[in-house]
Short mmCIF file of C-alpha atoms in Angstrom, two decimals:
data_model
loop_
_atom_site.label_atom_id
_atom_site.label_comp_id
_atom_site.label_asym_id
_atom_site.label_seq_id
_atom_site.Cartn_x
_atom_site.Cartn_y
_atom_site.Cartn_z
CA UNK X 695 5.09 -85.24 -24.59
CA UNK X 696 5.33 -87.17 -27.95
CA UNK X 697 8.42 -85.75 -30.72
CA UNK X 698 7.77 -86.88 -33.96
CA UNK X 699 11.05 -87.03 -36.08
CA UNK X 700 12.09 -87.93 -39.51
CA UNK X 701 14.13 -91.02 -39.86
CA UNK X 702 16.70 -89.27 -41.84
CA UNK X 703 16.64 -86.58 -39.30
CA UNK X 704 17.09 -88.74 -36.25
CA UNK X 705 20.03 -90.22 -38.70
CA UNK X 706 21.74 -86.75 -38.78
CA UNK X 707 21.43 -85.69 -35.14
CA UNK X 708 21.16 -88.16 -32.91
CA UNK X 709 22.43 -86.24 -30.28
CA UNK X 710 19.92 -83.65 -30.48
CA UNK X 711 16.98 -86.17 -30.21
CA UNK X 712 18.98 -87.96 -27.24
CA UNK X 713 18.62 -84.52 -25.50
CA UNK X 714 15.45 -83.49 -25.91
CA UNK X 715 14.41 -87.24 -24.47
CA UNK X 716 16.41 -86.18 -21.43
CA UNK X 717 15.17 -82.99 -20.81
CA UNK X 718 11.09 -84.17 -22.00
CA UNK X 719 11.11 -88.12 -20.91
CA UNK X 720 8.73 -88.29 -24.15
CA UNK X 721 7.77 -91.00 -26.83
CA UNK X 722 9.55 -90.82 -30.36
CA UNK X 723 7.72 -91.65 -33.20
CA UNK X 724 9.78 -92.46 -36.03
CA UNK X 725 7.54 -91.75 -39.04
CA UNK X 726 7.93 -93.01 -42.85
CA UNK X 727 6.29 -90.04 -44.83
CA UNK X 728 3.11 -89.62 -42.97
CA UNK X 729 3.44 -92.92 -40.93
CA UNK X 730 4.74 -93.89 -37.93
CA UNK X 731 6.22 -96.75 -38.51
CA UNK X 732 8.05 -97.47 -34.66
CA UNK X 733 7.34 -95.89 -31.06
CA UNK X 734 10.15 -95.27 -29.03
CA UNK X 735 10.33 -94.98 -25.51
CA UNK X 736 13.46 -93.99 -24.15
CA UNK X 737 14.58 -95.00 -20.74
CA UNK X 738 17.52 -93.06 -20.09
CA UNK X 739 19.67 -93.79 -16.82
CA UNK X 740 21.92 -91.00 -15.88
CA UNK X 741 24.88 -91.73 -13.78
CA UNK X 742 25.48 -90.30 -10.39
CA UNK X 743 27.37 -87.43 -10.94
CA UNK X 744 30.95 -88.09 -8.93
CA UNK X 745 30.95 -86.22 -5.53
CA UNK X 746 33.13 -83.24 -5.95
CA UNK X 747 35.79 -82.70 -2.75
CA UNK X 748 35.71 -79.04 -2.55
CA UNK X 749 37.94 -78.72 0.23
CA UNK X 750 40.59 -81.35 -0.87
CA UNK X 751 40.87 -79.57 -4.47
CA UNK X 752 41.43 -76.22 -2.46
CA UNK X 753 44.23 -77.76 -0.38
CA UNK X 754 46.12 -79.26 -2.82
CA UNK X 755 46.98 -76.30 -4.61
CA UNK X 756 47.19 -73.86 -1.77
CA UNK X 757 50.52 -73.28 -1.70
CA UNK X 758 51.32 -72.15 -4.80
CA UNK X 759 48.12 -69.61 -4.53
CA UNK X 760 49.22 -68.46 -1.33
CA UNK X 761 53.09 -67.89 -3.12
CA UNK X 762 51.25 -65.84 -5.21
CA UNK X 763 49.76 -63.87 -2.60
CA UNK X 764 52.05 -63.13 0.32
CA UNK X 765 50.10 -61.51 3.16
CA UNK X 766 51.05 -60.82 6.56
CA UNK X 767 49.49 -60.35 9.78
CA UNK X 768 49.92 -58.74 13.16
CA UNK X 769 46.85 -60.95 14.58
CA UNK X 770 47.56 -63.78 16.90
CA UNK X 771 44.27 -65.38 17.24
CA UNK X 772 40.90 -65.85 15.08
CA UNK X 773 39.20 -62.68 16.73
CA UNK X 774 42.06 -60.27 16.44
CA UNK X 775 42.36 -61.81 12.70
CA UNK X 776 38.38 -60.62 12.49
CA UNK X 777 38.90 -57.16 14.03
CA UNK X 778 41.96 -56.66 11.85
CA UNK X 779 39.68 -57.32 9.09
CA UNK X 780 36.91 -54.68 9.86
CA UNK X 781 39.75 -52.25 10.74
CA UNK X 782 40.92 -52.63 7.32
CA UNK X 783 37.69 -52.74 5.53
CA UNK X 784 35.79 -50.67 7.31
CA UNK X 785 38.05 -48.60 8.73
CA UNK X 786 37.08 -49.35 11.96
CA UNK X 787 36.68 -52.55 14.37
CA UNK X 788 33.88 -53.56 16.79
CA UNK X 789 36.06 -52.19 19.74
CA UNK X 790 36.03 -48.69 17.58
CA UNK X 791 39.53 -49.36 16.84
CA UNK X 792 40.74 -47.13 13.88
CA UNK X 793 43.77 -47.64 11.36
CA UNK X 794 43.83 -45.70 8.25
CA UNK X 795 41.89 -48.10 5.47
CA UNK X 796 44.89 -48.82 2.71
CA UNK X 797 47.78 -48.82 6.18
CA UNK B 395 21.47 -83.99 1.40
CA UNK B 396 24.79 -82.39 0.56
CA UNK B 397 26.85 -80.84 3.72
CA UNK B 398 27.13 -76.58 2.83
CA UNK B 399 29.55 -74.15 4.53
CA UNK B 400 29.67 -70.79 3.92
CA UNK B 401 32.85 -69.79 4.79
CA UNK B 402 33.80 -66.24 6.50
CA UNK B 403 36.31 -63.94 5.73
CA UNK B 404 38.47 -64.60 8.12
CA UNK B 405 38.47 -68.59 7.19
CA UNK B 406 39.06 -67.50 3.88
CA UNK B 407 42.05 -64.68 4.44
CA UNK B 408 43.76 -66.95 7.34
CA UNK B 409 43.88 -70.07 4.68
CA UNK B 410 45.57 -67.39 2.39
CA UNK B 411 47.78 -66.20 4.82
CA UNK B 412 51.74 -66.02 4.79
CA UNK B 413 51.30 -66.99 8.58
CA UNK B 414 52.03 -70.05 9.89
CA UNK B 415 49.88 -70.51 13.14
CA UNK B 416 46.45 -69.19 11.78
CA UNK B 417 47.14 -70.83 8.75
CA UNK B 418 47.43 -73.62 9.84
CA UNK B 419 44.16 -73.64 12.42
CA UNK B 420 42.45 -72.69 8.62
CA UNK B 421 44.13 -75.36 7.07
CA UNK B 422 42.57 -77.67 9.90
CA UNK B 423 39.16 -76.51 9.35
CA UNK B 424 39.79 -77.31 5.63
CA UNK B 425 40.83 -80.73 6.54
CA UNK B 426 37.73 -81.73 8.34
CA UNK B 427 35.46 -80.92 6.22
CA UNK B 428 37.66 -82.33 3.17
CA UNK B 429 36.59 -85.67 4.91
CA UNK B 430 32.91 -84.58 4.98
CA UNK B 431 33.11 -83.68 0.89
CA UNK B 432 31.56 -80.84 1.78
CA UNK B 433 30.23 -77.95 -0.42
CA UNK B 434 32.13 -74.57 0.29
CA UNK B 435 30.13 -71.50 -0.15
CA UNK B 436 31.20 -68.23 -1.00
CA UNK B 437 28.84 -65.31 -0.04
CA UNK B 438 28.79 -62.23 -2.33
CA UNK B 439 29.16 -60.04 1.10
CA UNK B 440 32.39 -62.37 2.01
CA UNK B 441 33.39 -61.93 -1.75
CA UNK B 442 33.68 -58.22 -0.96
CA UNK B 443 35.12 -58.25 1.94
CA UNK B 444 37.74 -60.33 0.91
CA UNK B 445 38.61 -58.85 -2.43
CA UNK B 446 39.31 -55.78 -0.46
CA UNK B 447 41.57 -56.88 1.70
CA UNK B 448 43.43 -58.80 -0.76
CA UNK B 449 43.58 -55.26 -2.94
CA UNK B 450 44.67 -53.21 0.37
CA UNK B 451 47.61 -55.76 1.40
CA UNK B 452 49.03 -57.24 -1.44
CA UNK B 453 47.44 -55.56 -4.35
CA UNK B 454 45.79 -55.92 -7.61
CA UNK B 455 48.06 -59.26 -8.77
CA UNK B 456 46.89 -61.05 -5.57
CA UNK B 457 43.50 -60.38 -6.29
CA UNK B 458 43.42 -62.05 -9.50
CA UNK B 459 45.34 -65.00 -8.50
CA UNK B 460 42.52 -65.34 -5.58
CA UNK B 461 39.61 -64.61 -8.29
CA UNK B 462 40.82 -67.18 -10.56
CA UNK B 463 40.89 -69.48 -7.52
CA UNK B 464 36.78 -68.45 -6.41
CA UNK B 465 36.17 -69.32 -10.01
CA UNK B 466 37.24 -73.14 -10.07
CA UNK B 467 34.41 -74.37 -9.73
CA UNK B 468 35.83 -77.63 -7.93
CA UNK B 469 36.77 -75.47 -5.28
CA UNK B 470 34.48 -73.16 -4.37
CA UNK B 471 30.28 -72.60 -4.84
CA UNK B 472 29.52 -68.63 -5.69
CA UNK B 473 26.40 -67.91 -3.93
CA UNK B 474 24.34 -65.83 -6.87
CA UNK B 475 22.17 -64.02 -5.31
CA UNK B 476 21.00 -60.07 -4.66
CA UNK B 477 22.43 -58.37 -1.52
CA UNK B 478 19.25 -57.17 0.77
CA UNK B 479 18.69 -55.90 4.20
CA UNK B 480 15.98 -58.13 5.44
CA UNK B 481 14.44 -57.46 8.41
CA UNK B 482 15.39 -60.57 9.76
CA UNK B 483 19.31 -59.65 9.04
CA UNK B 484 18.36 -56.34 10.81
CA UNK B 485 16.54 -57.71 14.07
CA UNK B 486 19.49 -60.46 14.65
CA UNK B 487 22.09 -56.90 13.93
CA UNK B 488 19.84 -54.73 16.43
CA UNK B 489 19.84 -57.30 18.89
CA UNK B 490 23.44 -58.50 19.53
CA UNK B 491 25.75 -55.94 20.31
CA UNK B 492 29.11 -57.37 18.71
CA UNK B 493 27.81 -58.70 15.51
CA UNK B 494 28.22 -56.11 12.55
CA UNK B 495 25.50 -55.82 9.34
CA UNK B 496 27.39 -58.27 7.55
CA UNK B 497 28.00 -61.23 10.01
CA UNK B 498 24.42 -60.61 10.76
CA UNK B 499 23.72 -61.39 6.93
CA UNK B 500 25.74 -64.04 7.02
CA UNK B 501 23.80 -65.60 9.91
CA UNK B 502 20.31 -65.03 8.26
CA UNK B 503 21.35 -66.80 5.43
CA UNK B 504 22.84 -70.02 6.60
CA UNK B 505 19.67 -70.36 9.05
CA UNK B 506 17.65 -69.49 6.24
CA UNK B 507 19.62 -72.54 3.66
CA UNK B 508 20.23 -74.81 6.53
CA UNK B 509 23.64 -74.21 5.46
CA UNK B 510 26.90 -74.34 8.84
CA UNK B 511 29.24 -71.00 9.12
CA UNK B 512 32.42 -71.54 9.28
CA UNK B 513 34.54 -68.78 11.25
CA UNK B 514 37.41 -67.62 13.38
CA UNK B 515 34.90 -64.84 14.94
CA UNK B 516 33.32 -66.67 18.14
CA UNK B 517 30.84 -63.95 18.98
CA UNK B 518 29.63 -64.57 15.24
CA UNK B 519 29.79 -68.36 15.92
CA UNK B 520 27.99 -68.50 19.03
CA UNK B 521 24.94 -66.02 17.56
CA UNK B 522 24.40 -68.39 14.93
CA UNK B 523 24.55 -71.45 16.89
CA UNK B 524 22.41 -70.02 19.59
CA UNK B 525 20.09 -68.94 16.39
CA UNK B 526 19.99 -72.39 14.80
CA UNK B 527 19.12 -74.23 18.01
CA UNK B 528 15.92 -72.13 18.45
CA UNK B 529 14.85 -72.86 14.35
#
């Protein structure tokens, strides 16, 4: 893909031109009046976006969310914590456990 | 390849918790995968679940202060995508006793995106291990 451009154009937005060479890879030509006068060809290197640490960010503010929050349990393990989950938003657990939904 | 984990509702409502002992076993899970700067994946069907709960125990407040948290996205990854019974979801639902529609969704789509569950529920845990050692 070739974009032709204006000289004074690629003076007033720069940035636009540096994005469409991004997003196209393509040749410039910088034209005088009906010339082209220069050829670019961008090589653009894009750093390596930093590796977000999803779980870090979540526990380092955790405990003022869960301040926030304040919910108790009855559960004592992982699959009474899952049934008490279903019983609440289903009304009902796999063991056909019932509890009124909003209890 | 980036490491994903969709993480259940129970994962999710334990780390939340005003609980000390299942918090912290969440808080553990966290921890690993903090080391493998892993993605964490939120599942529109966990999204529901969750918001729910949050509305039913502690009420409307909570839930926003828990949205606001889903939406950083530093945090968390919002799965965007339509919620659909495949028949896959429904043959792995029909055939194990203990697993409900939605963990069964949730299975189908992690072996679907290569992506690891993350859960408290060990029926749930042990289907989709089972599931992603045959694919």
């Amino acid at each position: 893909m070739t974009i032709t451009v204006k000289i004074s154009d690629f003076r007033k937005d720069i940035s636009s031109y540096i994005d469409q060479m991004i997003s196209s890879q393509g040749v410039i030509n910088i034209k005088r009046g009906n010339v082209v006068v220069a050829k670019v060809l961008p090589e653009i290197r894009i750093k390596n976006e930093k590796k977000i640490n999803m779980a870090e960010n979540v526990l380092d503010d955790l405990e003022s969310v869960r301040k926030k929050i304040k919910i108790k349990t009855k559960a004592k393990n992982g699959t009474e914590l899952a049934n008490e989950i279903d019983r609440i938003v289903y009304g009902v657990d796999r063991n056909g456990q019932k509890i009124f939904v909003r209890q | 390849m980036d490491k994903k984990y969709l993480l259940d509702s129970n994962v999710i409502y334990a780390l939340y918790l005003d609980d000390d002992r299942l918090h912290s076993k969440a808080r553990e899970k966290l921890e690993k995968l903090s080391k493998k700067k892993a993605k964490l994946l939120l599942h529109p069907l966990v999204l529901i679940e969750i918001l729910s709960l949050i509305k039913y125990r502690a009420g409307l407040e909570s839930v926003k202060a828990v949205m606001t948290d889903f939406d950083n996205v530093k945090k968390y990854l919002k799965i965007d995508e339509p919620i659909i019974l495949s028949l896959e979801t429904y043959k792995i639902f029909e055939k194990y006793p203990k697993i409900g529609v939605v963990d069964a969704g949730l299975i189908d789509y992690c072996l679907k995106n290569k992506v690891n569950l993350v859960t408290f529920d060990k029926e749930m845990d042990e289907v989709w291990r089972k599931l992603k050692t045959k694919n």
